[in-house]
mmCIF file of C-alpha atoms and ligand atoms in Angstrom:
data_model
loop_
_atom_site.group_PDB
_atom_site.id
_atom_site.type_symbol
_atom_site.label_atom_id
_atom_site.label_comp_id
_atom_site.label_asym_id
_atom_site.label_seq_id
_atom_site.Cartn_x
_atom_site.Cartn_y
_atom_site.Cartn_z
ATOM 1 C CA UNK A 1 78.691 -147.858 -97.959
ATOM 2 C CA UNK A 2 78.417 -143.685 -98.413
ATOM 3 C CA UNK A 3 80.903 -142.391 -100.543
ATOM 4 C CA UNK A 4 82.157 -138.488 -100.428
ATOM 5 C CA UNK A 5 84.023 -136.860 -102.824
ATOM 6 C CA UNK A 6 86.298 -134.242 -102.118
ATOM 7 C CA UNK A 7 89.249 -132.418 -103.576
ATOM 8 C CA UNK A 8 92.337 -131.520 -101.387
ATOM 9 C CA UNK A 9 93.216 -128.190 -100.140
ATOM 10 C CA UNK A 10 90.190 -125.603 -99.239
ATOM 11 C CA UNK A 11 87.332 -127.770 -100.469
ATOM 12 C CA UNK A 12 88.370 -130.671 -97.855
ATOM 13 C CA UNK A 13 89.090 -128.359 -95.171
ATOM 14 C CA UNK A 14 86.003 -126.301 -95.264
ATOM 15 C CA UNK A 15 83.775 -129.559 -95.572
ATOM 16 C CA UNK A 16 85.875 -131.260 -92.274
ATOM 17 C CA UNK A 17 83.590 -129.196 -90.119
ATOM 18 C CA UNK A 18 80.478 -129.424 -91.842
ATOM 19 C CA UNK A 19 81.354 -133.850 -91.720
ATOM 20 C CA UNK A 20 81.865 -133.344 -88.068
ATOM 21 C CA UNK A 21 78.646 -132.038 -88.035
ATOM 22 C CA UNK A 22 77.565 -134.956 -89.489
ATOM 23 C CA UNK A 23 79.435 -136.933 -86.936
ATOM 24 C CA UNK A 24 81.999 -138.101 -89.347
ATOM 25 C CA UNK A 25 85.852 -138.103 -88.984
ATOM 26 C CA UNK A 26 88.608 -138.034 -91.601
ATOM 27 C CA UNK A 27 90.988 -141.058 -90.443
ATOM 28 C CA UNK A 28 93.791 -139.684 -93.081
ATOM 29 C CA UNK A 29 94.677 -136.447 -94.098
ATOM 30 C CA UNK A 30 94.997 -135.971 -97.670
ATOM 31 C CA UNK A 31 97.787 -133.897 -97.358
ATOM 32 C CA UNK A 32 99.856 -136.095 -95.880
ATOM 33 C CA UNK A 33 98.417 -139.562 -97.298
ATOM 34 C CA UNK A 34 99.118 -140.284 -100.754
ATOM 35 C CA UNK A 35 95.832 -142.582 -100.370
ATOM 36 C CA UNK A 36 92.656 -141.866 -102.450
ATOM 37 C CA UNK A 37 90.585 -143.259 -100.613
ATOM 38 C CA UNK A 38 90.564 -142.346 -96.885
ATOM 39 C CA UNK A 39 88.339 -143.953 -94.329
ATOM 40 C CA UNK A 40 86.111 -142.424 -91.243
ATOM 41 C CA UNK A 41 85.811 -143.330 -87.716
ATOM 42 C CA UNK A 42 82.805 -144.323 -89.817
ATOM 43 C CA UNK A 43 82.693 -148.090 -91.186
ATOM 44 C CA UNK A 44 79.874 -147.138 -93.681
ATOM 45 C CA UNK A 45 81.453 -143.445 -94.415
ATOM 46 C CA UNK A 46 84.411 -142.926 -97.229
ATOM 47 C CA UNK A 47 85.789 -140.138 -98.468
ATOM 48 C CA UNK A 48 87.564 -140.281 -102.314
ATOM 49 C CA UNK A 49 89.587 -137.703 -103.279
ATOM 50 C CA UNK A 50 89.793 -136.364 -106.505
ATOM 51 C CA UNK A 51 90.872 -133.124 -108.986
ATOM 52 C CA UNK A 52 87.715 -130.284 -108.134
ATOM 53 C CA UNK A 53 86.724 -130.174 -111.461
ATOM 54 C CA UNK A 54 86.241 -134.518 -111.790
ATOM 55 C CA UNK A 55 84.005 -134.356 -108.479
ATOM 56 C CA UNK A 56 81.003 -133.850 -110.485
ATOM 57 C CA UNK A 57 81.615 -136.936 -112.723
ATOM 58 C CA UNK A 58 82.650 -139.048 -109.735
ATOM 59 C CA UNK A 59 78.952 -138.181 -108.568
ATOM 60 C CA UNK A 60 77.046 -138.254 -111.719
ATOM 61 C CA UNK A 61 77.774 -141.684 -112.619
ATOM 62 C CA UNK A 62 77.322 -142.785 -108.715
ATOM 63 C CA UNK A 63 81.127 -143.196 -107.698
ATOM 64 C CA UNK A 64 80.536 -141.621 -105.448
ATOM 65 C CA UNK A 65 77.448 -141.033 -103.553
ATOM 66 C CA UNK A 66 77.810 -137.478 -102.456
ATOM 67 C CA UNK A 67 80.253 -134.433 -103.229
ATOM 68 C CA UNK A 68 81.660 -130.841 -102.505
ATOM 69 C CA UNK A 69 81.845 -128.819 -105.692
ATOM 70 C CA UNK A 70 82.555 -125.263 -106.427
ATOM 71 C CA UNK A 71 79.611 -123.403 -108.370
ATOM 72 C CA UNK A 72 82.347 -122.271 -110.730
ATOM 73 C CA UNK A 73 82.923 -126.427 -111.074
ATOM 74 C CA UNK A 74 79.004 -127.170 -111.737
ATOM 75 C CA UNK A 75 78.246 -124.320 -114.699
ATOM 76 C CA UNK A 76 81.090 -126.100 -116.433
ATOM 77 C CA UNK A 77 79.963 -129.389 -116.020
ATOM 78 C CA UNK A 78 76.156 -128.988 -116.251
ATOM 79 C CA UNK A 79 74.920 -130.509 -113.598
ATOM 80 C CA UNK A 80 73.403 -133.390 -115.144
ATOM 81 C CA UNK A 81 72.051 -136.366 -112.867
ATOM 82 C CA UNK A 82 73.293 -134.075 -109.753
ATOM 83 C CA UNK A 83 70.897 -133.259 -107.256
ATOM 84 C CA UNK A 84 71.762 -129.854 -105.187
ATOM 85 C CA UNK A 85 70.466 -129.779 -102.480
ATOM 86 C CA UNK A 86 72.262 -127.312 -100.195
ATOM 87 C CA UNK A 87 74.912 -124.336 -101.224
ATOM 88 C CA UNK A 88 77.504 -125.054 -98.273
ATOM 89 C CA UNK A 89 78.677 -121.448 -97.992
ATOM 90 C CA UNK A 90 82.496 -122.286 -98.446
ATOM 91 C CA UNK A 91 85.200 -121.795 -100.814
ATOM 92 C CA UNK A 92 83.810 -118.592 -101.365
ATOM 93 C CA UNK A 93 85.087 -116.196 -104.568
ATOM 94 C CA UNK A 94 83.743 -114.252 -107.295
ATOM 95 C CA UNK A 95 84.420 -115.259 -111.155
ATOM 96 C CA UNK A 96 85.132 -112.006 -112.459
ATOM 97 C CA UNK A 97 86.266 -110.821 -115.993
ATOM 98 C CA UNK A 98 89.795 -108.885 -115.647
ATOM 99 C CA UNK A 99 92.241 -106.866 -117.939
ATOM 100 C CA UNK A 100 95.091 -105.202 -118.584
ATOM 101 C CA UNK A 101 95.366 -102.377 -116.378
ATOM 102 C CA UNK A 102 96.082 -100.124 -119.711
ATOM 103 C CA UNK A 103 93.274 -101.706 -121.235
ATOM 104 C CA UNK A 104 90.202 -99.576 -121.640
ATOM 105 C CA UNK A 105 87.469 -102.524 -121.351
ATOM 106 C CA UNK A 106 84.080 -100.522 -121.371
ATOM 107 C CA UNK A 107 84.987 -98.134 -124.401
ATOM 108 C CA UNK A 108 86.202 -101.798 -126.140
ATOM 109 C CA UNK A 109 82.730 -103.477 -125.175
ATOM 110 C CA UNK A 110 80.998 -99.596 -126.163
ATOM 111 C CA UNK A 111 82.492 -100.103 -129.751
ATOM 112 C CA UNK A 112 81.536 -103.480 -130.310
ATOM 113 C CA UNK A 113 84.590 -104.617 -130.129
ATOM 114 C CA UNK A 114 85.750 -108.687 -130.483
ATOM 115 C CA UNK A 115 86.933 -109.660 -127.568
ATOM 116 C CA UNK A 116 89.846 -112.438 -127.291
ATOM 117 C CA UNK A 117 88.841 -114.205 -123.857
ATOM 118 C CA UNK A 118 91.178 -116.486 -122.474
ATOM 119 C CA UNK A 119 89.535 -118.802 -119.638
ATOM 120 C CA UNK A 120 89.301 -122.041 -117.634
ATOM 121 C CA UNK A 121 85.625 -121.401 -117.568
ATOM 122 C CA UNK A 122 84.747 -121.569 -121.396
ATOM 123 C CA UNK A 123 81.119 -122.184 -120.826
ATOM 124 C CA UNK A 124 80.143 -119.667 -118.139
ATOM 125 C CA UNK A 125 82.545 -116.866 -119.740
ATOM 126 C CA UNK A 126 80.339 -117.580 -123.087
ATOM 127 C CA UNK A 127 76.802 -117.324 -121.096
ATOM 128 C CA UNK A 128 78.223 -114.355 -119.659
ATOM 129 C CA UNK A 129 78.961 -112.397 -122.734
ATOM 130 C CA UNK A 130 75.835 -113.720 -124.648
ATOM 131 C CA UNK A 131 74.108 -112.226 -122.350
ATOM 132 C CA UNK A 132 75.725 -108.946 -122.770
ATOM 133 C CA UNK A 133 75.658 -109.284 -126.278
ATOM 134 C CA UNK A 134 79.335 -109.078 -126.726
ATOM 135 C CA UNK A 135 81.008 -110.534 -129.160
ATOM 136 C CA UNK A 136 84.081 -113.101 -128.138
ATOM 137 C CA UNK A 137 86.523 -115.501 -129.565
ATOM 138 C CA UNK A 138 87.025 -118.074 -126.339
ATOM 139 C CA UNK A 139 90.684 -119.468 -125.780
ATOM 140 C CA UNK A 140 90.508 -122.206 -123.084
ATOM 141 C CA UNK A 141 93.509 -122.716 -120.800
ATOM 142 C CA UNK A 142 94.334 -124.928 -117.931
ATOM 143 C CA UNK A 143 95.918 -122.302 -115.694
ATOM 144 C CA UNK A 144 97.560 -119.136 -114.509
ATOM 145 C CA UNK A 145 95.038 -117.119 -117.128
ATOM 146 C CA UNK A 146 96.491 -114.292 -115.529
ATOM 147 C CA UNK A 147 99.501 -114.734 -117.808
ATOM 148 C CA UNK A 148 97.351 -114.500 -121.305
ATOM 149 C CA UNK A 149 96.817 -110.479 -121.570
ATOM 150 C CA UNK A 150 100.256 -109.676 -120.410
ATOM 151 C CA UNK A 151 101.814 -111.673 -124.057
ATOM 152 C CA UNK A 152 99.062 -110.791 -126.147
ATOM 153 C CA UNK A 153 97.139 -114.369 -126.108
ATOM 154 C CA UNK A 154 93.814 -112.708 -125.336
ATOM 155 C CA UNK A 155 92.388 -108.970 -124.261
ATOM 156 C CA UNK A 156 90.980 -110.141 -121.356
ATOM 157 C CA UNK A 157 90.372 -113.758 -118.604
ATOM 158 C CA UNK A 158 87.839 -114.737 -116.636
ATOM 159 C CA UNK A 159 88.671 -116.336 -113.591
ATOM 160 C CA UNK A 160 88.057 -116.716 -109.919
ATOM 161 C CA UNK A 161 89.491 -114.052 -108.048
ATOM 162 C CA UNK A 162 89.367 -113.238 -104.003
ATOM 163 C CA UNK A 163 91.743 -111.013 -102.448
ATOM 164 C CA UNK A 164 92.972 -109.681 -105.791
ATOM 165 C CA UNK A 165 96.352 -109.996 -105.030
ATOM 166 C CA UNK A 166 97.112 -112.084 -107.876
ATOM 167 C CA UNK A 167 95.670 -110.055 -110.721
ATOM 168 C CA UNK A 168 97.634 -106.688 -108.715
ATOM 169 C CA UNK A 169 101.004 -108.620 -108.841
ATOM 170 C CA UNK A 170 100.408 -108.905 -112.396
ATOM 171 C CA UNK A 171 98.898 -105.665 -113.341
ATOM 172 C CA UNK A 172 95.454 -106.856 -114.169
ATOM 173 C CA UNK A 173 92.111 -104.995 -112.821
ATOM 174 C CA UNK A 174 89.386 -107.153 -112.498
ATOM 175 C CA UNK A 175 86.487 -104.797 -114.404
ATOM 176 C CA UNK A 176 83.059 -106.880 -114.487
ATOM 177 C CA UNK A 177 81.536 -109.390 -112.058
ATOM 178 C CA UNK A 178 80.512 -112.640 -113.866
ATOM 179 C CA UNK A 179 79.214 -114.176 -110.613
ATOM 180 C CA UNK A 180 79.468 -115.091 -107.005
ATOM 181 C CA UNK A 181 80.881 -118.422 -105.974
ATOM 182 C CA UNK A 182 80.691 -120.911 -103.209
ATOM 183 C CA UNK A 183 80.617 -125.049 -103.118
ATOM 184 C CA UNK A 184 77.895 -126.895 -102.916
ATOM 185 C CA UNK A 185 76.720 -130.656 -101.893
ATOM 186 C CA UNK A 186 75.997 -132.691 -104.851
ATOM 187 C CA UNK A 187 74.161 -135.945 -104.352
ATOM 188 C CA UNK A 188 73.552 -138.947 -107.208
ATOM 189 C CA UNK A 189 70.028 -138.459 -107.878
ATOM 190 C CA UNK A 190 69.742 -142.211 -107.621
ATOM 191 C CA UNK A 191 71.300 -142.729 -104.700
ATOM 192 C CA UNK A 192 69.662 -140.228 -102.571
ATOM 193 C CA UNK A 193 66.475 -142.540 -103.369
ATOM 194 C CA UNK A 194 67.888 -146.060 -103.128
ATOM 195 C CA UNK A 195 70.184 -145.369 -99.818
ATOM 196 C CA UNK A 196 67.966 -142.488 -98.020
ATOM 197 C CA UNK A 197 67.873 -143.709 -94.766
ATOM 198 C CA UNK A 198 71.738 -142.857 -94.711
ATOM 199 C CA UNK A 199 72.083 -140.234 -96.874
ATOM 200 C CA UNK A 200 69.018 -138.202 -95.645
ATOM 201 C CA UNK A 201 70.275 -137.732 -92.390
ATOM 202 C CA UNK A 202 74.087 -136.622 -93.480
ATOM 203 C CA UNK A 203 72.190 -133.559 -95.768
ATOM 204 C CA UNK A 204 70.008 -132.379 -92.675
ATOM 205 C CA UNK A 205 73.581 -131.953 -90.448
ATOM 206 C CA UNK A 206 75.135 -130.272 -93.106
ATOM 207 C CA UNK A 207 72.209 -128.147 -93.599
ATOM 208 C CA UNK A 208 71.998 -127.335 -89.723
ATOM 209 C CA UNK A 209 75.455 -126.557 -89.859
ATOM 210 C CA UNK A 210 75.476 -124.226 -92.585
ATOM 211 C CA UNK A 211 72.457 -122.274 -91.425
ATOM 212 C CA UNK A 212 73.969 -122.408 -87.843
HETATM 213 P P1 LIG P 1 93.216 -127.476 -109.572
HETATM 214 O O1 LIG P 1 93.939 -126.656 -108.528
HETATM 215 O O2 LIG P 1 93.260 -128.961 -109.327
HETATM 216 O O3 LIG P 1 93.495 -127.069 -110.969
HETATM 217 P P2 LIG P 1 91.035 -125.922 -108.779
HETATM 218 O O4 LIG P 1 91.893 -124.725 -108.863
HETATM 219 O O5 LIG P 1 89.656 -125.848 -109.363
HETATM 220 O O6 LIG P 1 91.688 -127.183 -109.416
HETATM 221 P P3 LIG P 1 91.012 -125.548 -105.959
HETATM 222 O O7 LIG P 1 92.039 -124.478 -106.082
HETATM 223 O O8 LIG P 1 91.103 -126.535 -104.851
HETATM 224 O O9 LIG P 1 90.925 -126.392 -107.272
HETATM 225 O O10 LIG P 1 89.601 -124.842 -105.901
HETATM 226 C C1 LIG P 1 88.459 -125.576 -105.575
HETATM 227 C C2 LIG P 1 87.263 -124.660 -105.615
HETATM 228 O O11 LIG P 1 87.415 -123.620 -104.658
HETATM 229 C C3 LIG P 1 87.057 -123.968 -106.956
HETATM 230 O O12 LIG P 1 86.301 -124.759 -107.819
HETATM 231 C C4 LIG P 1 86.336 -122.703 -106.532
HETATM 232 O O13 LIG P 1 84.939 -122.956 -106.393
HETATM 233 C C5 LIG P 1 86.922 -122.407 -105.168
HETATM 234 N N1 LIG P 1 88.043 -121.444 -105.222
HETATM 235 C C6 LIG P 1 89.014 -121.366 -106.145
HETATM 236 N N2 LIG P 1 89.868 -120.375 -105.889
HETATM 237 C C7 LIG P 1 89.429 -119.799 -104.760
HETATM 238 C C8 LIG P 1 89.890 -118.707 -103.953
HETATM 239 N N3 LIG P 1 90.971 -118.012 -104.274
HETATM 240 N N4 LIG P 1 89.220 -118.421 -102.827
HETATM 241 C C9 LIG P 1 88.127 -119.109 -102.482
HETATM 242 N N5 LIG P 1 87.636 -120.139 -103.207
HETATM 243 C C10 LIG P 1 88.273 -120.490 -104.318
HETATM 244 MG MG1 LIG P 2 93.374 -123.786 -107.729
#
């Protein structure tokens, strides 16, 4: 048995086309089924789904035997005992630092400033300001960071932004680019030796479909 784990929303349906590639078929839709795990017109093929950010886990400690995650996702987690092969080209965003639109961010950063950062992404928002050199004091929140400068929890987020829409509607500017984003496959380094023959085929569809 192959296991896949997925999370609901984009994640699953940006991967449904790279599976078909693979000539694997959803039976269930997780937005309708309340299952977790879903089978394929596959009798060897699952899928699990799970929260993005617990994807990694699910694959580290074999779970599961393969997985979509977001780069964003994988910097957080580490990455250890994943093997990545293939960056899928989906779920695409940048992780970019934002403010207050009254907030003068470079002249702040110019002064040496301390910066309150509020953030999902505690450990790539302190790489990213290491490297700078700026000084920070991390706050980590669960969600809507957009929220923190506007009440005085923090000067400025890091999150994952892609139209921009949300940070307008909240009058946040988005003034440095921590990195680009997209998901990639994640494979148990284990399995991808013990259960090849199954597994190596699956990455060379997915890589012909990406590259396609
Ligand atoms: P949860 O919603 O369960 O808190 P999440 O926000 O990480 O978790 P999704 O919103 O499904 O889950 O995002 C999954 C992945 O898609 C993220 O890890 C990121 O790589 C990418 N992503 C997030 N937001 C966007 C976006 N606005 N546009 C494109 N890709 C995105
Ligand atoms: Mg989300």
């Amino acid at each position: 048995m192959i296991t896949i784990a997925l999370s609901k929303g984009r994640i699953f349906e940006e991967t449904v086309p790279l599976l078909a590639a693979a000539g694997i078929t959803p039976l269930e839709d997780p937005e309708s089924s309340r299952k977790l795990i879903l089978p394929t017109n596959r009798a060897d093929v699952r899928l699990i789904i799970v929260r993005a950010s617990d994807v990694p886990t699910y694959v580290q400690y074999g779970a599961a035997d393969l997985g979509v995650a977001g780069k964003d996702v994988l910097n957080e987690h580490g990455g250890t005992g994943l093997y990545q092969p293939l960056d899928l080209k989906i779920a695409c965003c940048r992780m970019m630092v934002a403010v207050r639109n009254d907030f003068d961010y470079d002249s702040a950063v110019r002064q040496g400033a301390r910066l309150r950062v509020a953030t999902k992404y505690v450990q790539t928002a302190r790489e990213h300001f290491a490297a700078k050199g700026v000084h920070v004091d991390l706050i980590k929140l669960y969600g809507s960071m957009e929220l923190a400068p506007l009440v005085g929890l923090s000067d400025a987020i890091v999150d994952l932004v892609s139209s921009g829409n949300t940070l307008k509607a909240n009058n946040l500017k988005a003034v440095e680019e921590v990195g680009q984003i997209s998901s990639r496959l994640v494979v148990n380094q284990a399995a991808l030796k013990l259960k090849r023959e199954a597994i190596q085929p699956m990455l060379d569809a997915f890589a012909q479909a990406v590259h396609k």
